Amino acid sequence: MNRITAPQLCVIPGDGIGQEVIPAAVAVLTAAIPHLQIVMAEAGWGTFEKVGVSVPEETLTAVRECGAGLFGAVSSPSHKVAGYRSAILAMRQELDLYANIRPVQSWPRVSPRLDVDMIIVRENTEGLYVGRERWEDGGDTAVAERLITRRASLRIAQKTLELMQRQNRHKLTIVHKANVLPLTDGLFRDSVREVFAGAGITVEELLVDVAALKMVAAPESFDVIVTTNLFGDILSDAAAHWGGGLGLAASLNWGDGVALAEPVHGSAPDIAGKGVANPIAAILSGALLARYVWGLEEGAGRVETAVARTLVHETYPQLTTTQAITHSILASL
Ligand code: GGG
């Protein structure tokens, strides 16, 4: 690989355990992908407290220029703070990272069952997450707008189709609630069906409540799911249980020409600073960049195989620190 084509990664540890798991992921990624160039940047609540914005303009520029970022975690306060925007929501919006790819697969030893292999594609920019909340009725009524557009629904469908063709996936489940929300979810469902018409892929649809039951009772029946923002957020956390829990759940926020990988877990303030956070979700998120953004299937596979070897190794139950798990994965590469 020459220097011109060497992949570049903007690393943003963020808050809490992000500061611990992201250096671990960078150590594994730089070992698996030798020419990887690292650029450091900042975002999160800590950044807001320091400089007054959660995502400085330089951070957005750095991710855009690298084309790929790895973000740790953010801890936003649960009350409104003037001028503060959740760092991850801001980056998804500002970088137009419209697809959130969340693969869930069974891992040896830690997964409750061994037959799960699905990808959840969550629309990442609309729905209730546009954050249009307002008071009415003199403060006695709170209203949130749920926005669905044809444009965003068509492009998430197109991204899903490309991903399925690339990964040789054959069955799509559209998850919605069009019986109660016929305009918004009807538009989403019909747009996805339009893109998949004639694509040679089996397309089924499920109401989100039925999908939730099936996620619990028959997770092996899912191949690829595409859904709106909030449904995808909730369903993918539930699905993560089958992949061994949030400590192993990876994700990729993906737009056109730019992507930001992040572990699904948050900043875990209860264990932050103790050196005991599981770095595997962050490491597997890095592997998603290798596979989907840099086209380095072999590098992604090396990382995932090293994780699997660590999980099956007899010493895994004794690996109780971030450092010990990271060393074991590095040794298995
Ligand atoms: N790595 C994903 C993450 O940090 N999740 C926590 C999260 O999204 N929290 C919402 C927020 O703090 O804004």
Short mmCIF file of C-alpha atoms and ligand atoms in Angstrom, two decimals:
data_model
loop_
_atom_site.label_atom_id
_atom_site.label_comp_id
_atom_site.label_asym_id
_atom_site.label_seq_id
_atom_site.Cartn_x
_atom_site.Cartn_y
_atom_site.Cartn_z
CA MET A 1 0.00 0.00 0.00
CA ASN A 2 1.50 3.40 -0.89
CA ARG A 3 1.13 6.51 1.25
CA ILE A 4 -1.47 8.08 -1.02
CA THR A 5 -3.92 5.24 -0.51
CA ALA A 6 -3.13 4.67 3.20
CA PRO A 7 -6.36 4.89 5.19
CA GLN A 8 -6.73 7.79 7.59
CA LEU A 9 -8.64 7.64 10.85
CA CYS A 10 -9.83 10.53 12.98
CA VAL A 11 -9.91 9.27 16.59
CA ILE A 12 -12.36 10.92 19.04
CA PRO A 13 -12.38 9.20 22.45
CA GLY A 14 -15.21 11.35 23.88
CA ASP A 15 -16.42 10.95 27.47
CA GLY A 16 -16.15 8.34 30.22
CA ILE A 17 -15.00 4.89 29.13
CA GLY A 18 -14.57 6.21 25.59
CA GLN A 19 -11.20 7.45 26.89
CA GLU A 20 -10.27 3.83 27.73
CA VAL A 21 -11.79 1.70 24.98
CA ILE A 22 -10.78 3.89 22.04
CA PRO A 23 -7.01 3.73 22.69
CA ALA A 24 -7.45 -0.06 22.91
CA ALA A 25 -9.22 -0.11 19.55
CA VAL A 26 -6.55 2.09 17.98
CA ALA A 27 -3.82 -0.28 19.24
CA VAL A 28 -5.56 -3.25 17.60
CA LEU A 29 -6.39 -1.39 14.36
CA THR A 30 -2.86 -0.06 13.89
CA ALA A 31 -1.51 -3.58 14.44
CA ALA A 32 -3.95 -5.11 11.93
CA ILE A 33 -3.67 -2.30 9.36
CA PRO A 34 0.00 -1.23 9.45
CA HIS A 35 -0.20 1.93 7.31
CA LEU A 36 -3.16 3.39 9.12
CA GLN A 37 -2.67 7.10 9.82
CA ILE A 38 -4.17 8.51 13.01
CA VAL A 39 -5.45 12.05 13.58
CA MET A 40 -6.71 12.93 17.10
CA ALA A 41 -9.76 15.13 17.72
CA GLU A 42 -12.21 16.03 20.50
CA ALA A 43 -15.96 15.93 21.08
CA GLY A 44 -18.38 15.29 23.94
CA TRP A 45 -19.65 16.76 27.16
CA GLY A 46 -16.11 17.27 28.47
CA THR A 47 -15.29 19.23 25.32
CA PHE A 48 -18.42 21.35 25.80
CA GLU A 49 -17.39 22.16 29.38
CA LYS A 50 -13.92 23.13 28.15
CA VAL A 51 -14.61 25.10 24.97
CA GLY A 52 -18.38 25.73 24.94
CA VAL A 53 -19.30 23.43 22.03
CA SER A 54 -19.66 19.65 22.06
CA VAL A 55 -18.21 19.22 18.56
CA PRO A 56 -15.66 21.86 17.53
CA GLU A 57 -15.55 22.77 13.84
CA GLU A 58 -11.98 21.37 13.65
CA THR A 59 -13.28 17.96 14.66
CA LEU A 60 -15.85 17.92 11.87
CA THR A 61 -13.20 19.04 9.40
CA ALA A 62 -10.80 16.32 10.58
CA VAL A 63 -13.42 13.57 10.18
CA ARG A 64 -14.37 14.88 6.73
CA GLU A 65 -10.75 15.04 5.62
CA CYS A 66 -9.95 11.55 6.92
CA GLY A 67 -13.21 10.14 5.56
CA ALA A 68 -13.38 7.91 8.64
CA GLY A 69 -13.71 8.50 12.37
CA LEU A 70 -13.80 6.33 15.48
CA PHE A 71 -15.83 7.80 18.32
CA GLY A 72 -15.99 6.46 21.88
CA ALA A 73 -18.92 7.64 23.94
CA VAL A 74 -20.78 10.71 25.12
CA SER A 75 -22.58 11.46 28.36
CA SER A 76 -25.17 14.18 27.95
CA PRO A 77 -27.01 15.61 30.95
CA SER A 78 -30.67 14.53 31.14
CA HIS A 79 -31.82 18.15 31.55
CA LYS A 80 -31.60 20.93 28.97
CA VAL A 81 -28.32 22.85 29.04
CA ALA A 82 -28.28 26.09 27.05
CA GLY A 83 -26.09 25.80 23.94
CA TYR A 84 -25.37 22.07 24.38
CA ARG A 85 -26.07 19.51 21.65
CA SER A 86 -25.36 15.79 22.08
CA ALA A 87 -22.00 15.26 20.38
CA ILE A 88 -23.00 12.07 18.62
CA LEU A 89 -26.31 13.45 17.38
CA ALA A 90 -24.53 16.61 16.21
CA MET A 91 -21.89 14.64 14.30
CA ARG A 92 -24.53 12.42 12.64
CA GLN A 93 -26.41 15.52 11.50
CA GLU A 94 -23.43 17.71 10.53
CA LEU A 95 -21.66 14.93 8.62
CA ASP A 96 -24.96 13.64 7.21
CA LEU A 97 -24.22 10.11 8.45
CA TYR A 98 -27.61 8.85 7.39
CA ALA A 99 -27.17 5.10 7.83
CA ASN A 100 -26.43 3.41 11.12
CA ILE A 101 -25.18 -0.12 10.49
CA ARG A 102 -25.45 -2.45 13.49
CA PRO A 103 -24.42 -6.03 12.81
CA VAL A 104 -25.31 -8.61 15.45
CA GLN A 105 -23.71 -12.02 15.27
CA SER A 106 -23.29 -14.87 17.72
CA TRP A 107 -19.87 -15.00 19.36
CA PRO A 108 -18.48 -18.11 21.00
CA ARG A 109 -18.90 -18.42 24.77
CA VAL A 110 -20.53 -15.00 25.34
CA SER A 111 -23.61 -15.23 23.09
CA PRO A 112 -26.70 -16.92 24.55
CA ARG A 113 -27.27 -18.72 21.21
CA LEU A 114 -25.04 -19.54 18.26
CA ASP A 115 -27.31 -19.06 15.25
CA VAL A 116 -27.73 -15.28 15.08
CA ASP A 117 -26.33 -13.31 12.15
CA MET A 118 -28.21 -10.13 11.28
CA ILE A 119 -27.54 -6.55 10.26
CA ILE A 120 -29.83 -3.78 11.47
CA VAL A 121 -29.82 -0.67 9.29
CA ARG A 122 -31.22 2.30 11.18
CA GLU A 123 -32.12 5.58 9.50
CA ASN A 124 -29.94 7.99 11.42
CA THR A 125 -30.99 11.55 10.70
CA GLU A 126 -34.78 11.78 11.02
CA GLY A 127 -37.71 10.43 13.02
CA LEU A 128 -37.99 11.68 16.58
CA TYR A 129 -34.25 12.39 16.67
CA VAL A 130 -34.62 15.65 14.77
CA GLY A 131 -35.15 16.94 18.30
CA ARG A 132 -38.08 19.23 17.47
CA GLU A 133 -39.67 19.42 20.89
CA ARG A 134 -41.80 22.28 22.13
CA TRP A 135 -44.11 23.25 24.92
CA GLU A 136 -47.77 23.99 24.29
CA ASP A 137 -50.70 24.70 26.53
CA GLY A 138 -48.66 26.97 28.79
CA GLY A 139 -46.22 24.18 29.65
CA ASP A 140 -48.83 21.45 30.33
CA THR A 141 -48.27 19.70 26.99
CA ALA A 142 -44.96 18.66 25.46
CA VAL A 143 -44.88 17.92 21.72
CA ALA A 144 -42.18 16.11 19.71
CA GLU A 145 -42.27 16.06 15.90
CA ARG A 146 -41.43 12.84 14.06
CA LEU A 147 -40.06 13.70 10.64
CA ILE A 148 -39.91 11.20 7.75
CA THR A 149 -38.99 12.33 4.23
CA ARG A 150 -39.07 10.50 0.92
CA ARG A 151 -35.48 11.59 0.23
CA ALA A 152 -34.08 10.11 3.46
CA SER A 153 -36.19 6.97 3.14
CA LEU A 154 -35.03 6.38 -0.44
CA ARG A 155 -31.36 6.90 0.38
CA ILE A 156 -31.39 4.60 3.43
CA ALA A 157 -33.07 1.99 1.26
CA GLN A 158 -30.43 2.45 -1.43
CA LYS A 159 -27.61 2.11 1.13
CA THR A 160 -29.28 -1.04 2.49
CA LEU A 161 -29.57 -2.52 -0.98
CA GLU A 162 -25.90 -1.83 -1.74
CA LEU A 163 -24.86 -3.35 1.58
CA MET A 164 -26.96 -6.47 0.95
CA GLN A 165 -25.57 -6.94 -2.54
CA ARG A 166 -22.01 -6.49 -1.25
CA GLN A 167 -22.44 -8.84 1.72
CA ASN A 168 -24.51 -11.40 -0.20
CA ARG A 169 -27.57 -11.02 2.01
CA HIS A 170 -30.93 -12.17 0.68
CA LYS A 171 -33.79 -11.27 2.99
CA LEU A 172 -34.88 -7.79 4.06
CA THR A 173 -37.36 -7.01 6.83
CA ILE A 174 -38.83 -3.49 6.83
CA VAL A 175 -39.85 -2.62 10.39
CA HIS A 176 -42.47 0.13 10.83
CA LYS A 177 -45.74 1.05 12.53
CA ALA A 178 -47.73 2.08 9.47
CA ASN A 179 -51.02 0.84 10.92
CA VAL A 180 -50.87 3.67 13.51
CA LEU A 181 -48.66 6.11 11.59
CA PRO A 182 -49.82 5.64 7.97
CA LEU A 183 -48.33 8.89 6.65
CA THR A 184 -44.83 8.79 8.14
CA ASP A 185 -44.27 5.05 8.31
CA GLY A 186 -46.30 4.45 5.16
CA LEU A 187 -43.93 6.79 3.31
CA PHE A 188 -40.90 5.02 4.79
CA ARG A 189 -42.20 1.54 3.92
CA ASP A 190 -43.30 2.45 0.40
CA SER A 191 -40.00 4.19 -0.36
CA VAL A 192 -38.00 1.13 0.71
CA ARG A 193 -40.26 -1.14 -1.36
CA GLU A 194 -39.75 1.16 -4.38
CA VAL A 195 -35.95 0.84 -4.17
CA PHE A 196 -36.04 -2.93 -3.69
CA ALA A 197 -38.55 -3.60 -6.50
CA GLY A 198 -36.98 -6.06 -8.92
CA ALA A 199 -33.72 -6.31 -6.95
CA GLY A 200 -34.04 -10.07 -6.48
CA ILE A 201 -34.18 -9.80 -2.69
CA THR A 202 -36.96 -11.20 -0.53
CA VAL A 203 -38.70 -8.28 1.16
CA GLU A 204 -41.02 -8.75 4.14
CA GLU A 205 -42.44 -6.21 6.57
CA LEU A 206 -43.21 -6.35 10.27
CA LEU A 207 -44.89 -3.98 12.68
CA VAL A 208 -42.32 -2.91 15.24
CA ASP A 209 -44.11 -4.61 18.14
CA VAL A 210 -44.21 -7.92 16.26
CA ALA A 211 -40.56 -7.43 15.31
CA ALA A 212 -39.70 -6.92 18.98
CA LEU A 213 -41.38 -10.20 19.92
CA LYS A 214 -39.59 -12.00 17.10
CA MET A 215 -36.28 -10.44 18.15
CA VAL A 216 -36.76 -12.15 21.51
CA ALA A 217 -38.30 -15.42 20.31
CA ALA A 218 -36.64 -16.10 16.95
CA PRO A 219 -33.64 -13.82 16.33
CA GLU A 220 -32.14 -16.36 13.93
CA SER A 221 -34.97 -15.60 11.47
CA PHE A 222 -33.62 -12.11 10.69
CA ASP A 223 -31.11 -11.39 7.96
CA VAL A 224 -31.19 -7.60 7.33
CA ILE A 225 -33.60 -5.16 8.99
CA VAL A 226 -34.17 -1.59 7.81
CA THR A 227 -36.12 0.77 10.02
CA THR A 228 -36.59 4.32 11.26
CA ASN A 229 -34.39 6.01 13.85
CA LEU A 230 -36.04 5.27 17.22
CA PHE A 231 -37.23 1.77 16.30
CA GLY A 232 -33.70 0.96 15.11
CA ASP A 233 -32.16 2.32 18.30
CA ILE A 234 -34.38 0.16 20.51
CA LEU A 235 -34.40 -3.00 18.38
CA SER A 236 -30.62 -3.00 17.92
CA ASP A 237 -29.97 -2.73 21.65
CA ALA A 238 -32.33 -5.69 22.20
CA ALA A 239 -30.59 -7.59 19.39
CA ALA A 240 -27.21 -6.87 20.99
CA HIS A 241 -28.19 -9.28 23.76
CA TRP A 242 -27.83 -12.14 21.25
CA GLY A 243 -24.37 -10.92 20.30
CA GLY A 244 -23.09 -11.09 23.88
CA GLY A 245 -24.39 -7.75 25.16
CA LEU A 246 -23.48 -4.10 24.73
CA GLY A 247 -19.83 -4.82 25.55
CA LEU A 248 -19.56 -6.42 22.09
CA ALA A 249 -22.02 -4.30 20.10
CA ALA A 250 -20.38 -2.37 17.25
CA SER A 251 -21.85 0.22 14.92
CA LEU A 252 -21.03 2.34 11.91
CA ASN A 253 -22.60 5.73 11.13
CA TRP A 254 -22.25 5.92 7.37
CA GLY A 255 -22.87 8.70 4.88
CA ASP A 256 -21.54 9.42 1.41
CA GLY A 257 -17.74 9.59 1.52
CA VAL A 258 -17.55 9.79 5.31
CA ALA A 259 -18.22 7.40 8.19
CA LEU A 260 -17.95 7.34 11.96
CA ALA A 261 -17.69 4.03 13.81
CA GLU A 262 -18.68 3.84 17.48
CA PRO A 263 -19.39 1.20 20.07
CA VAL A 264 -23.13 1.13 20.78
CA HIS A 265 -22.54 1.49 24.53
CA GLY A 266 -22.43 4.84 26.28
CA SER A 267 -19.86 6.47 28.54
CA ALA A 268 -20.66 4.24 31.58
CA PRO A 269 -19.79 6.82 34.27
CA ASP A 270 -20.12 4.15 36.98
CA ILE A 271 -17.02 2.30 35.75
CA ALA A 272 -15.16 5.12 33.96
CA GLY A 273 -11.54 5.52 35.05
CA LYS A 274 -11.35 2.05 36.61
CA GLY A 275 -9.74 0.34 33.62
CA VAL A 276 -12.38 -2.40 33.50
CA ALA A 277 -14.42 -1.42 30.43
CA ASN A 278 -14.68 -4.09 27.75
CA PRO A 279 -12.92 -2.71 24.62
CA ILE A 280 -14.34 -5.32 22.24
CA ALA A 281 -17.29 -3.21 20.99
CA ALA A 282 -14.86 -0.40 20.11
CA ILE A 283 -12.44 -2.84 18.48
CA LEU A 284 -15.21 -4.44 16.41
CA SER A 285 -16.43 -0.97 15.41
CA GLY A 286 -12.97 -0.35 14.00
CA ALA A 287 -13.29 -3.59 12.01
CA LEU A 288 -16.48 -2.19 10.43
CA LEU A 289 -14.47 0.76 9.10
CA ALA A 290 -11.95 -1.66 7.64
CA ARG A 291 -14.67 -3.69 5.92
CA TYR A 292 -17.14 -1.08 4.72
CA VAL A 293 -15.12 2.13 4.36
CA TRP A 294 -11.57 1.07 3.49
CA GLY A 295 -12.58 -2.12 1.69
CA LEU A 296 -10.04 -4.06 3.75
CA GLU A 297 -12.00 -7.28 4.23
CA GLU A 298 -8.87 -9.18 5.23
CA GLY A 299 -7.96 -6.62 7.93
CA ALA A 300 -11.53 -6.68 9.27
CA GLY A 301 -11.49 -10.47 9.29
CA ARG A 302 -8.16 -10.55 11.15
CA VAL A 303 -9.53 -8.32 13.90
CA GLU A 304 -12.76 -10.34 14.21
CA THR A 305 -10.89 -13.65 14.26
CA ALA A 306 -8.56 -12.32 16.98
CA VAL A 307 -11.61 -11.29 19.04
CA ALA A 308 -13.18 -14.75 18.58
CA ARG A 309 -9.91 -16.46 19.60
CA THR A 310 -9.74 -14.35 22.75
CA LEU A 311 -13.35 -15.15 23.63
CA VAL A 312 -12.84 -18.93 23.32
CA HIS A 313 -9.49 -18.92 25.07
CA GLU A 314 -9.52 -20.60 28.47
CA THR A 315 -8.17 -17.44 30.10
CA TYR A 316 -11.00 -15.14 28.89
CA PRO A 317 -13.03 -15.31 32.13
CA GLN A 318 -9.94 -14.07 34.00
CA LEU A 319 -9.44 -11.11 31.63
CA THR A 320 -11.16 -8.48 33.75
CA THR A 321 -9.38 -5.32 32.62
CA THR A 322 -9.41 -3.30 29.40
CA GLN A 323 -5.67 -3.78 29.12
CA ALA A 324 -5.73 -7.56 29.60
CA ILE A 325 -8.44 -8.05 26.93
CA THR A 326 -6.59 -5.75 24.54
CA HIS A 327 -3.29 -7.61 25.04
CA SER A 328 -4.99 -10.92 24.43
CA ILE A 329 -6.55 -9.68 21.18
CA LEU A 330 -3.23 -8.20 20.05
CA ALA A 331 -1.52 -11.52 20.77
CA SER A 332 -4.18 -13.36 18.73
CA LEU A 333 -3.86 -11.17 15.64
N1 GGG B 1 -21.16 5.31 21.71
C1 GGG B 1 -22.49 5.69 21.74
C2 GGG B 1 -22.87 6.52 22.92
O1 GGG B 1 -22.10 7.26 23.48
N2 GGG B 1 -24.10 6.35 23.32
C3 GGG B 1 -24.63 7.10 24.38
C4 GGG B 1 -25.53 8.14 23.82
O2 GGG B 1 -25.88 8.15 22.67
N3 GGG B 1 -25.94 9.01 24.64
C5 GGG B 1 -26.75 10.08 24.25
C6 GGG B 1 -26.03 11.33 24.57
O3 GGG B 1 -25.36 11.39 25.59
O4 GGG B 1 -26.12 12.26 23.81
#
